[in-house]
């Protein structure tokens, strides 16, 4: 579960693998203008389990994205040609989505695939790409996240929601390989609309994350917030609908067997 206990999340078990990088690599110069990753000094690539059993967080020990970018998410069903690393990872059968944080990469898989076979391939792909000094992103740097940027037109309530999301909730969610994106606030109903991303997107406990974690925290500090609603992409709505149908069929079969 993505619990927000005291604004901190527990650290899962980790595994390590090494890769060589050059002596000039540091967090300061990790992103020259062309997003070129310098070559070769020894670092550790660490993997962490997430509350989502279908997602693993990989930490290469250096900044993946420049400061101008918050997070980026790529789905197999969408365009991802502006990220050479994402293209390579999607060549691995079973990789469903890729989420880049500042210093981590969360890879999500299809439920039918096993991490036993998939994880070594993901490790190898990330290692080879970074050790060759290849860029994570192609082209010019993108603009940073704007969902929590406080605007002059924002009400005091919206400004407070954005501030709490950016300073407290988002960092905690990112520790578990995910992110949360502000999509709006209805002043009349008190409903906050949020989009879960990364490891949070397909996690079975995402509803608990919203209600028991984010909603309670927002309501505690901002009484105007009465409810938090999860915004779903069309493909997510279809997946949920199909899952509900599947559960219904199982329940009907169980009832027939009991008769």
C-alpha positions as CSV (number, residue, x, y, z in Angstrom):
1,X,0.0,0.0,0.0
2,X,1.2,3.5,-0.7
3,X,0.7,4.8,2.8
4,X,1.6,8.3,3.8
5,X,2.6,7.7,7.4
6,X,4.1,10.9,8.8
7,X,4.8,11.9,5.2
8,X,7.3,9.1,4.8
9,X,7.2,5.7,3.1
10,X,9.1,2.6,4.2
11,X,12.1,1.6,2.2
12,X,11.7,-1.8,0.5
13,X,14.3,-4.5,0.1
14,X,17.0,-3.7,-2.4
15,X,19.4,-5.4,-4.8
16,X,22.5,-4.0,-6.4
17,X,24.4,-4.3,-9.6
18,X,27.4,-2.3,-10.8
19,X,28.1,-0.4,-14.0
20,X,31.1,1.7,-15.1
21,X,31.0,5.4,-15.7
22,X,33.7,8.0,-16.4
23,X,35.6,10.2,-13.9
24,X,33.9,13.4,-15.1
25,X,30.4,12.3,-14.1
26,X,28.8,14.2,-11.3
27,X,25.3,15.5,-10.4
28,X,26.4,18.9,-11.5
29,X,27.4,18.0,-15.0
30,X,25.2,15.0,-15.6
31,X,23.1,16.9,-18.1
32,X,24.9,19.0,-20.7
33,X,22.8,20.8,-23.3
34,X,22.4,17.7,-25.5
35,X,21.4,15.5,-22.5
36,X,24.6,13.4,-23.1
37,X,25.5,11.0,-20.3
38,X,29.3,11.1,-19.8
39,X,31.1,7.8,-19.7
40,X,32.7,5.8,-17.2
41,X,33.0,5.7,-13.4
42,X,31.9,2.9,-11.1
43,X,28.4,3.4,-9.6
44,X,25.8,1.0,-8.2
45,X,22.5,0.4,-9.8
46,X,20.1,-0.4,-7.1
47,X,16.6,-1.9,-7.4
48,X,13.8,-1.5,-5.0
49,X,10.5,-3.3,-4.7
50,X,7.4,-1.1,-4.7
51,X,3.9,-1.7,-3.2
52,X,2.9,-2.6,-6.7
53,X,4.1,-6.1,-7.4
54,X,4.2,-5.3,-11.1
55,X,6.5,-2.4,-10.8
56,X,10.2,-2.1,-9.7
57,X,12.2,1.0,-9.1
58,X,15.7,1.2,-10.4
59,X,18.2,3.7,-9.0
60,X,21.4,4.2,-11.0
61,X,23.0,6.6,-8.5
62,X,22.8,9.7,-10.7
63,X,20.3,12.2,-12.0
64,X,18.2,10.7,-14.8
65,X,16.3,13.9,-15.6
66,X,17.6,17.5,-15.5
67,X,16.3,20.0,-12.9
68,X,14.0,21.6,-15.5
69,X,11.9,18.4,-15.6
70,X,9.9,16.9,-12.8
71,X,8.9,13.4,-13.9
72,X,8.1,11.7,-17.3
73,X,5.9,8.7,-18.0
74,X,5.8,6.6,-21.1
75,X,3.2,4.0,-22.0
76,X,3.6,1.3,-24.6
77,X,0.4,2.5,-26.2
78,X,1.6,6.0,-26.6
79,X,4.5,7.8,-28.4
80,X,7.9,7.5,-26.7
81,X,10.4,8.3,-29.5
82,X,11.8,11.3,-27.6
83,X,13.4,8.9,-25.2
84,X,16.1,6.5,-26.6
85,X,16.2,4.6,-23.3
86,X,12.4,4.2,-23.2
87,X,12.5,2.8,-26.8
88,X,15.1,0.2,-25.8
89,X,13.1,-0.8,-22.7
90,X,9.9,-1.2,-24.7
91,X,11.7,-3.7,-26.9
92,X,11.6,-6.1,-23.9
93,X,8.5,-8.2,-24.2
94,X,6.2,-7.6,-21.1
95,X,7.3,-4.0,-20.3
96,X,4.1,-2.1,-19.9
97,X,5.2,1.4,-18.9
98,X,8.3,3.4,-17.9
99,X,8.4,6.2,-15.4
100,X,11.4,8.5,-15.1
101,X,11.9,10.4,-11.8
102,X,14.8,12.8,-11.0
103,X,17.1,10.0,-10.0
104,X,15.2,6.8,-10.6
105,X,13.4,4.7,-13.3
106,X,10.3,2.7,-12.5
107,X,9.5,-0.1,-14.9
108,X,6.0,-1.7,-14.8
109,X,5.3,-5.0,-16.4
110,X,2.3,-7.0,-17.6
111,X,0.7,-9.2,-15.0
112,X,1.4,-12.3,-17.1
113,X,5.1,-11.7,-17.1
114,X,7.6,-12.8,-14.4
115,X,10.2,-10.6,-12.9
116,X,12.5,-13.6,-12.7
117,X,13.0,-13.3,-16.5
118,X,12.2,-9.6,-17.0
119,X,14.3,-8.0,-14.3
120,X,17.8,-9.1,-15.6
121,X,16.9,-7.8,-19.1
122,X,15.8,-4.4,-17.7
123,X,19.0,-4.2,-15.6
124,X,21.1,-5.0,-18.6
125,X,19.4,-2.5,-20.9
126,X,19.7,0.4,-18.4
127,X,23.4,-0.5,-17.7
128,X,24.4,-0.7,-21.3
129,X,22.6,2.5,-22.3
130,X,24.1,4.6,-19.4
131,X,27.6,3.1,-19.7
132,X,27.7,4.0,-23.4
133,X,27.0,7.6,-22.4
134,X,23.8,7.7,-24.4
135,X,21.1,10.3,-23.6
136,X,18.0,9.4,-21.7
137,X,16.0,12.0,-23.6
138,X,16.4,13.3,-27.2
139,X,16.2,16.9,-28.3
140,X,15.9,20.0,-26.3
141,X,15.0,19.9,-22.6
142,X,11.3,19.9,-21.8
143,X,9.5,22.3,-19.6
144,X,9.1,21.4,-15.9
145,X,5.9,20.2,-14.2
146,X,3.2,22.9,-14.2
147,X,0.4,21.1,-12.4
148,X,1.4,22.4,-9.0
149,X,2.7,25.8,-10.2
150,X,0.7,28.4,-8.3
151,X,-1.0,30.9,-10.6
152,X,-2.3,34.4,-9.9
153,X,-5.8,33.1,-10.9
154,X,-5.7,30.3,-8.3
155,X,-7.9,30.7,-5.2
156,X,-6.3,30.4,-1.8
157,X,-7.6,26.9,-1.4
158,X,-6.2,25.7,-4.8
159,X,-2.8,27.4,-3.9
160,X,-2.8,25.5,-0.6
161,X,-3.6,22.2,-2.3
162,X,-0.8,22.7,-4.8
163,X,1.7,23.6,-2.1
164,X,0.8,20.6,0.0
165,X,1.0,18.2,-3.0
166,X,4.4,19.6,-4.1
167,X,6.1,19.8,-0.7
168,X,4.8,16.9,1.2
169,X,2.7,14.4,-0.7
170,X,4.6,14.2,-4.0
171,X,8.0,13.4,-2.5
172,X,6.5,10.6,-0.4
173,X,4.8,9.0,-3.4
174,X,8.0,9.3,-5.5
175,X,9.9,7.3,-2.9
176,X,7.8,4.3,-3.9
177,X,8.4,4.9,-7.7
178,X,5.3,6.9,-8.5
179,X,3.9,10.4,-8.7
180,X,0.7,12.3,-8.3
181,X,-0.5,15.0,-10.7
182,X,-3.0,17.7,-9.8
183,X,-5.9,17.9,-12.3
184,X,-8.3,20.3,-10.6
185,X,-10.5,21.3,-7.6
186,X,-14.2,21.8,-7.6
187,X,-15.0,24.7,-5.2
188,X,-18.7,23.7,-4.9
189,X,-18.2,20.0,-4.1
190,X,-14.8,20.2,-2.5
191,X,-13.5,17.5,-4.8
192,X,-9.8,17.3,-5.8
193,X,-9.0,15.5,-9.0
194,X,-5.7,13.7,-9.1
195,X,-3.9,11.5,-11.6
196,X,-1.7,8.7,-10.2
197,X,1.4,7.8,-12.3
198,X,4.3,5.4,-12.3
199,X,4.1,2.5,-9.8
200,X,0.9,4.0,-8.4
201,X,-0.9,3.9,-11.7
202,X,-1.8,0.2,-11.7
203,X,-1.3,-0.6,-8.0
204,X,-4.1,-2.6,-6.4
205,X,-3.9,-0.3,-3.4
206,X,-4.3,3.0,-5.4
207,X,-7.8,3.5,-4.0
208,X,-6.4,3.2,-0.4
209,X,-3.6,5.6,-1.3
210,X,-6.1,8.2,-2.4
211,X,-8.7,7.8,0.4
212,X,-6.6,6.8,3.4
213,X,-3.5,8.7,2.5
214,X,-3.9,11.7,0.3
215,X,-7.5,12.6,1.0
216,X,-7.1,12.4,4.8
217,X,-3.9,14.6,4.7
218,X,-5.5,17.2,2.4
219,X,-8.6,17.3,4.5
220,X,-6.6,17.6,7.7
221,X,-4.8,20.7,6.6
222,X,-7.4,22.1,4.1
223,X,-11.0,21.6,5.5
224,X,-12.4,22.8,2.2
225,X,-11.3,19.5,0.6
226,X,-14.0,16.9,1.1
227,X,-13.1,14.2,-1.4
228,X,-10.3,13.1,-3.7
229,X,-11.1,11.6,-7.1
230,X,-8.7,9.5,-9.3
231,X,-8.6,10.6,-13.0
232,X,-8.3,7.6,-15.3
233,X,-7.0,7.3,-18.8
234,X,-9.4,5.7,-21.4
235,X,-7.3,2.5,-21.4
236,X,-7.3,2.3,-17.6
237,X,-11.1,2.6,-17.6
238,X,-11.4,-0.2,-20.1
239,X,-9.0,-2.4,-18.0
240,X,-11.0,-1.7,-14.8
241,X,-14.2,-2.5,-16.6
242,X,-12.8,-5.8,-17.9
243,X,-11.5,-6.7,-14.5
244,X,-14.9,-6.1,-12.9
245,X,-16.5,-8.3,-15.6
246,X,-13.9,-11.0,-14.8
247,X,-14.6,-10.9,-11.1
248,X,-18.4,-11.0,-11.8
249,X,-17.9,-14.2,-13.9
250,X,-15.9,-15.8,-11.2
251,X,-18.5,-15.0,-8.6
252,X,-21.3,-16.4,-10.8
253,X,-19.3,-19.6,-11.3
254,X,-18.8,-20.0,-7.6
255,X,-22.5,-19.6,-7.0
256,X,-23.3,-22.3,-9.6
257,X,-20.8,-24.7,-7.9
258,X,-22.4,-24.1,-4.5
259,X,-25.8,-25.1,-5.8
